Amino acid sequence: MEGFAGKVAVVTGAGSGIGQALAIELARSGAQLAISDVNTEGLAATEERLKAIGAPVKTDRLDVTEREAFQVYADAVKEHFGKVNQIYNNAGIAFAGDVEVSQFKDIERVMDVDFWGVVNGTKVFLPYLIESGDGHVINISSVFGLFSVPGQAAYNAAKFAVRGFTEALRQEMVLAGHPVKVTTVHPGGIKTGIARNMTAAEGLDTTELAQTFDKKLASTSPQKAARVILDGVHKNKARVLIGTDAKVLDLIVRATGSGYQRLFGPALSRFMPGAH
Ligand SMILES: NC(=O)c1ccc[n+]([C@@H]2O[C@H](COP(=O)([O-])OP(=O)(O)OC[C@H]3O[C@@H](n4cnc5c(N)ncnc54)[C@H](O)[C@@H]3O)[C@@H](O)[C@H]2O)c1
């Protein structure tokens, strides 16, 4: 992939799935990598792959919800490489459960990781991205940041929030004349561990939900997802949709307005038994 040689790229949640694939694809494209995750085992595996490619890599355990640690980390990445060009705020978790039966702590946890993790990463790295003269913020939302489905209110809320935050940031950077591009990414179903790592409201069988996701909803490989993201970054796209599912669902939502809600709930209940 063109346009990444010599760039310093930060990837959160790089120990698995899309984050791991992004780090590998960036390394192959000549980028220098700062990778982090709470999953240190997966992170070590990613580091090994990057070293085999020959990419300079800085590896750290980082919980994206820990704001002070994130600031210390951003300073250390800048110190280590001398500059920072790109941050991929990718770390995320999934949770299933109707609002009626979800605990406040479950909803807060999803917002902490999936929304505040993105805000933390954006804020602590923004001064360095501006300083680089060639910065890019890439925030991973979801198709669930384009429309809502039953059983996913917490995740929907976090991913809609990521979209709102990121779209505003893109306009701010343009108005301020800052050299920072901004991209929101909306993956459809990607074959990663996200559903297997999912938590759920009491009484829901996450094994069954994960099997359904893996068999019926996840259609794109993480490698393909990473390539689509990097292509969008290279082209400075405001919005990147990943997968035919994401593109079709986006069209339906745009064509029907709020009318999609009458279609998606019953349709998804066939695929997500017990999710509502
Ligand atoms: N897989 C999909 O179908 C899909 C669809 C839409 C959006 N997404 C989004 O893509 C991103 C990557 O997910 P994935 O599918 O690769 O899942 P994944 O579970 O394979 O990878 C997510 C990584 O984030 C890490 N993580 C979780 N909480 C963390 C925290 N507090 N601090 C740091 N790291 C943390 C996990 O340890 C894991 O390595 C997420 O934001 C997810 O919401 C995924």
XYZ file of N, CA, C and O in Angstrom, residues 133-216:
336
model
N 2.802 17.761 11.021
C 2.598 18.385 9.712
C 1.898 17.476 8.721
O 1.581 17.866 7.599
N 1.657 16.216 9.148
C 1.013 15.235 8.268
C 0.329 14.178 9.146
O 0.785 13.037 9.220
N -0.743 14.603 9.808
C -1.400 13.713 10.782
C -2.685 13.102 10.255
O -3.268 13.593 9.278
N -3.108 12.015 10.881
C -4.378 11.387 10.501
C -4.953 10.661 11.717
O -4.260 9.869 12.349
N -6.205 10.962 12.028
C -6.935 10.241 13.083
C -7.891 9.281 12.401
O -8.697 9.701 11.557
N -7.810 7.993 12.762
C -8.697 6.996 12.173
C -9.463 6.338 13.328
O -8.877 5.631 14.153
N -10.749 6.598 13.393
C -11.546 6.059 14.497
C -12.489 4.964 13.999
O -13.237 5.149 13.034
N -12.442 3.819 14.687
C -13.250 2.678 14.257
C -14.614 2.733 14.947
O -14.724 2.536 16.156
N -15.624 3.016 14.133
C -17.018 2.938 14.587
C -17.510 1.555 14.180
O -16.864 0.540 14.458
N -18.632 1.472 13.502
C -19.225 0.187 13.111
C -20.421 0.490 12.204
O -20.868 1.646 12.140
N -20.966 -0.548 11.537
C -22.260 -0.322 10.896
C -23.285 0.022 11.970
O -24.271 0.705 11.704
N -23.007 -0.449 13.193
C -23.911 -0.115 14.298
C -23.749 1.342 14.753
O -24.385 1.772 15.702
N -22.891 2.090 14.064
C -22.832 3.545 14.226
C -23.634 4.245 13.147
O -23.691 5.474 13.082
N -24.265 3.437 12.266
C -25.111 3.981 11.195
C -26.582 3.698 11.437
O -27.453 4.420 10.988
N -26.869 2.588 12.106
C -28.247 2.222 12.446
C -28.240 1.407 13.733
O -27.213 0.850 14.114
N -29.397 1.344 14.372
C -29.496 0.638 15.652
C -30.275 -0.661 15.507
O -31.152 -0.784 14.640
N -29.940 -1.621 16.348
C -30.669 -2.895 16.354
C -30.982 -3.294 17.795
O -30.262 -2.909 18.718
N -32.038 -4.079 17.976
C -32.383 -4.512 19.329
C -31.270 -5.346 19.943
O -30.612 -6.115 19.257
N -31.072 -5.159 21.245
C -30.052 -5.927 21.957
C -28.667 -5.295 21.909
O -27.729 -5.817 22.491
N -28.544 -4.153 21.184
C -27.223 -3.539 21.005
C -27.216 -2.054 21.402
O -26.399 -1.287 20.883
N -28.103 -1.666 22.319
C -28.236 -0.230 22.639
C -26.923 0.369 23.134
O -26.551 1.478 22.726
N -26.207 -0.351 23.999
C -24.955 0.202 24.548
C -23.918 0.351 23.434
O -23.290 1.407 23.292
N -23.751 -0.693 22.649
C -22.772 -0.679 21.546
C -23.184 0.359 20.510
O -22.353 1.126 20.021
N -24.499 0.387 20.168
C -24.999 1.395 19.231
C -24.668 2.801 19.734
O -24.187 3.649 18.968
N -24.931 3.033 21.031
C -24.687 4.369 21.601
C -23.221 4.744 21.452
O -22.880 5.856 21.029
N -22.329 3.816 21.782
C -20.885 4.099 21.716
C -20.443 4.357 20.277
O -19.679 5.288 20.002
N -20.934 3.538 19.346
C -20.476 3.655 17.960
C -21.081 4.871 17.248
O -20.442 5.467 16.384
N -22.349 5.222 17.591
C -22.917 6.487 17.083
C -22.102 7.660 17.637
O -21.854 8.648 16.934
N -21.706 7.560 18.907
C -20.936 8.646 19.544
C -19.576 8.800 18.866
O -19.118 9.919 18.627
N -18.939 7.696 18.532
C -17.647 7.752 17.828
C -17.821 8.475 16.500
O -17.018 9.328 16.117
N -18.890 8.133 15.812
C -19.152 8.771 14.513
C -19.346 10.286 14.672
O -18.732 11.084 13.954
N -20.180 10.687 15.630
C -20.447 12.117 15.839
C -19.177 12.868 16.201
O -18.878 13.943 15.641
N -18.425 12.294 17.116
C -17.176 12.899 17.583
C -16.192 13.061 16.412
O -15.590 14.115 16.224
N -16.077 12.011 15.619
C -15.058 11.991 14.567
C -15.440 12.901 13.399
O -14.587 13.592 12.830
N -16.722 12.913 13.046
C -17.159 13.783 11.939
C -17.003 15.260 12.312
O -16.654 16.091 11.467
N -17.248 15.586 13.596
C -17.040 16.977 14.044
C -15.557 17.314 14.004
O -15.160 18.402 13.539
N -14.726 16.377 14.453
C -13.275 16.614 14.474
C -12.736 16.889 13.068
O -11.903 17.780 12.870
N -13.234 16.134 12.098
C -12.746 16.331 10.714
C -12.997 17.778 10.258
O -12.112 18.426 9.699
N -14.199 18.276 10.556
C -14.531 19.638 10.143
C -13.687 20.659 10.911
O -13.250 21.672 10.356
N -13.472 20.374 12.213
C -12.657 21.292 13.030
C -11.233 21.414 12.483
O -10.669 22.506 12.441
N -10.657 20.299 12.080
C -9.280 20.330 11.576
C -9.191 21.161 10.298
O -8.236 21.922 10.104
N -10.216 21.025 9.451
C -10.242 21.811 8.208
C -10.368 23.299 8.535
O -9.606 24.140 8.043
N -11.336 23.633 9.423
C -11.571 25.045 9.759
C -10.363 25.675 10.440
O -10.058 26.845 10.226
N -9.679 24.888 11.279
C -8.507 25.416 11.996
C -7.271 25.461 11.098
O -6.243 26.024 11.474
N -7.364 24.821 9.931
C -6.206 24.770 9.027
C -5.115 23.847 9.539
O -3.950 23.974 9.162
N -5.485 22.897 10.403
C -4.485 21.959 10.927
C -4.207 20.847 9.913
O -5.128 20.384 9.235
N -2.973 20.388 9.851
C -2.611 19.344 8.877
C -2.959 17.950 9.393
O -2.109 17.072 9.478
N -4.217 17.764 9.763
C -4.647 16.468 10.306
C -5.903 16.026 9.565
O -6.932 16.703 9.591
N -5.804 14.868 8.909
C -6.963 14.286 8.246
C -7.703 13.423 9.254
O -7.113 12.960 10.234
N -8.984 13.177 8.972
C -9.787 12.424 9.943
C -10.737 11.484 9.199
O -11.429 11.903 8.275
N -10.742 10.226 9.605
C -11.560 9.210 8.929
C -12.351 8.386 9.944
O -11.799 7.930 10.945
N -13.640 8.199 9.663
C -14.464 7.296 10.469
C -14.636 5.986 9.702
O -14.939 6.008 8.509
N -14.449 4.864 10.397
C -14.543 3.557 9.742
C -15.774 2.809 10.266
O -15.993 2.726 11.480
N -16.567 2.277 9.314
C -17.774 1.523 9.679
C -17.677 0.096 9.127
O -18.166 -0.180 8.015
N -17.057 -0.819 9.891
C -17.011 -2.202 9.398
C -18.379 -2.879 9.508
O -19.134 -2.635 10.455
N -18.661 -3.755 8.510
C -19.771 -4.700 8.657
C -19.252 -5.887 9.461
O -18.383 -5.718 10.310
N -19.742 -7.087 9.175
C -19.293 -8.260 9.932
C -17.898 -8.704 9.524
O -17.679 -9.102 8.378
N -16.946 -8.637 10.442
C -15.556 -9.021 10.160
C -15.227 -10.260 10.999
O -15.572 -10.317 12.188
N -14.521 -11.211 10.362
C -14.216 -12.479 11.052
C -13.101 -12.292 12.076
O -11.926 -12.506 11.773
N -13.472 -11.844 13.266
C -12.499 -11.639 14.360
C -13.045 -12.306 15.617
O -14.122 -12.910 15.600
N -12.326 -12.109 16.707
C -12.759 -12.714 17.972
C -13.788 -11.883 18.726
O -14.171 -12.238 19.842
N -14.274 -10.796 18.121
C -15.089 -9.846 18.902
C -16.321 -10.489 19.537
O -16.621 -10.231 20.701
N -17.006 -11.349 18.777
C -18.232 -11.949 19.321
C -17.884 -13.002 20.379
O -18.615 -13.169 21.359
N -16.745 -13.678 20.189
C -16.335 -14.681 21.186
C -15.893 -14.011 22.486
O -15.980 -14.600 23.549
N -15.425 -12.758 22.398
C -15.007 -12.021 23.603
C -16.160 -11.225 24.216
O -15.981 -10.545 25.226
N -17.323 -11.318 23.586
C -18.473 -10.494 24.000
C -18.998 -10.884 25.384
O -18.963 -12.045 25.764
N -19.497 -9.909 26.119
C -20.251 -10.192 27.342
C -21.725 -9.906 27.046
O -22.055 -9.299 26.027
N -22.597 -10.356 27.946
C -24.030 -10.191 27.684
C -24.796 -10.054 28.982
O -24.289 -10.399 30.065
N -26.005 -9.561 28.868
C -26.894 -9.447 30.026
C -27.202 -10.850 30.547
O -27.125 -11.834 29.802
N -27.536 -10.902 31.827
C -27.812 -12.180 32.474
C -28.855 -12.979 31.688
O -29.841 -12.425 31.201
N -28.596 -14.270 31.531
C -29.571 -15.130 30.864
C -29.312 -15.314 29.383
O -29.891 -16.200 28.757
N -28.440 -14.483 28.807
C -28.139 -14.631 27.372
C -26.941 -15.555 27.180
O -25.958 -15.455 27.908
N -27.050 -16.424 26.201
C -25.990 -17.381 25.925
C -25.016 -16.778 24.911
O -25.309 -16.712 23.716
N -23.860 -16.329 25.400
C -22.913 -15.662 24.492
C -22.301 -16.660 23.510
O -21.916 -16.267 22.406
N -22.227 -17.939 23.906
C -21.668 -18.937 22.981
C -22.538 -19.025 21.737
O -22.052 -19.025 20.602
N -23.844 -19.081 21.960
C -24.788 -19.174 20.838
C -24.716 -17.910 19.972
O -24.685 -17.977 18.741
N -24.643 -16.753 20.633
C -24.554 -15.494 19.879
C -23.274 -15.445 19.045
O -23.292 -15.044 17.883
N -22.172 -15.883 19.658
C -20.884 -15.863 18.950
C -20.900 -16.819 17.760
O -20.393 -16.492 16.685
N -21.505 -17.992 17.951
C -21.564 -18.957 16.839
C -22.380 -18.391 15.687
O -22.017 -18.521 14.513
N -23.491 -17.755 16.025
C -24.338 -17.158 14.988
C -23.576 -16.064 14.249
O -23.614 -15.978 13.019
N -22.856 -15.243 15.021
C -22.065 -14.156 14.400
C -21.017 -14.754 13.470
O -20.902 -14.351 12.310
N -20.265 -15.732 13.976
C -19.173 -16.316 13.177
C -19.709 -16.976 11.910
O -19.122 -16.852 10.831
N -20.855 -17.682 12.031
C -21.363 -18.454 10.876
C -22.155 -17.593 9.898
O -22.072 -17.783 8.686
N -22.937 -16.650 10.425
C -23.901 -15.977 9.537
C -23.640 -14.492 9.297
O -24.092 -13.956 8.290
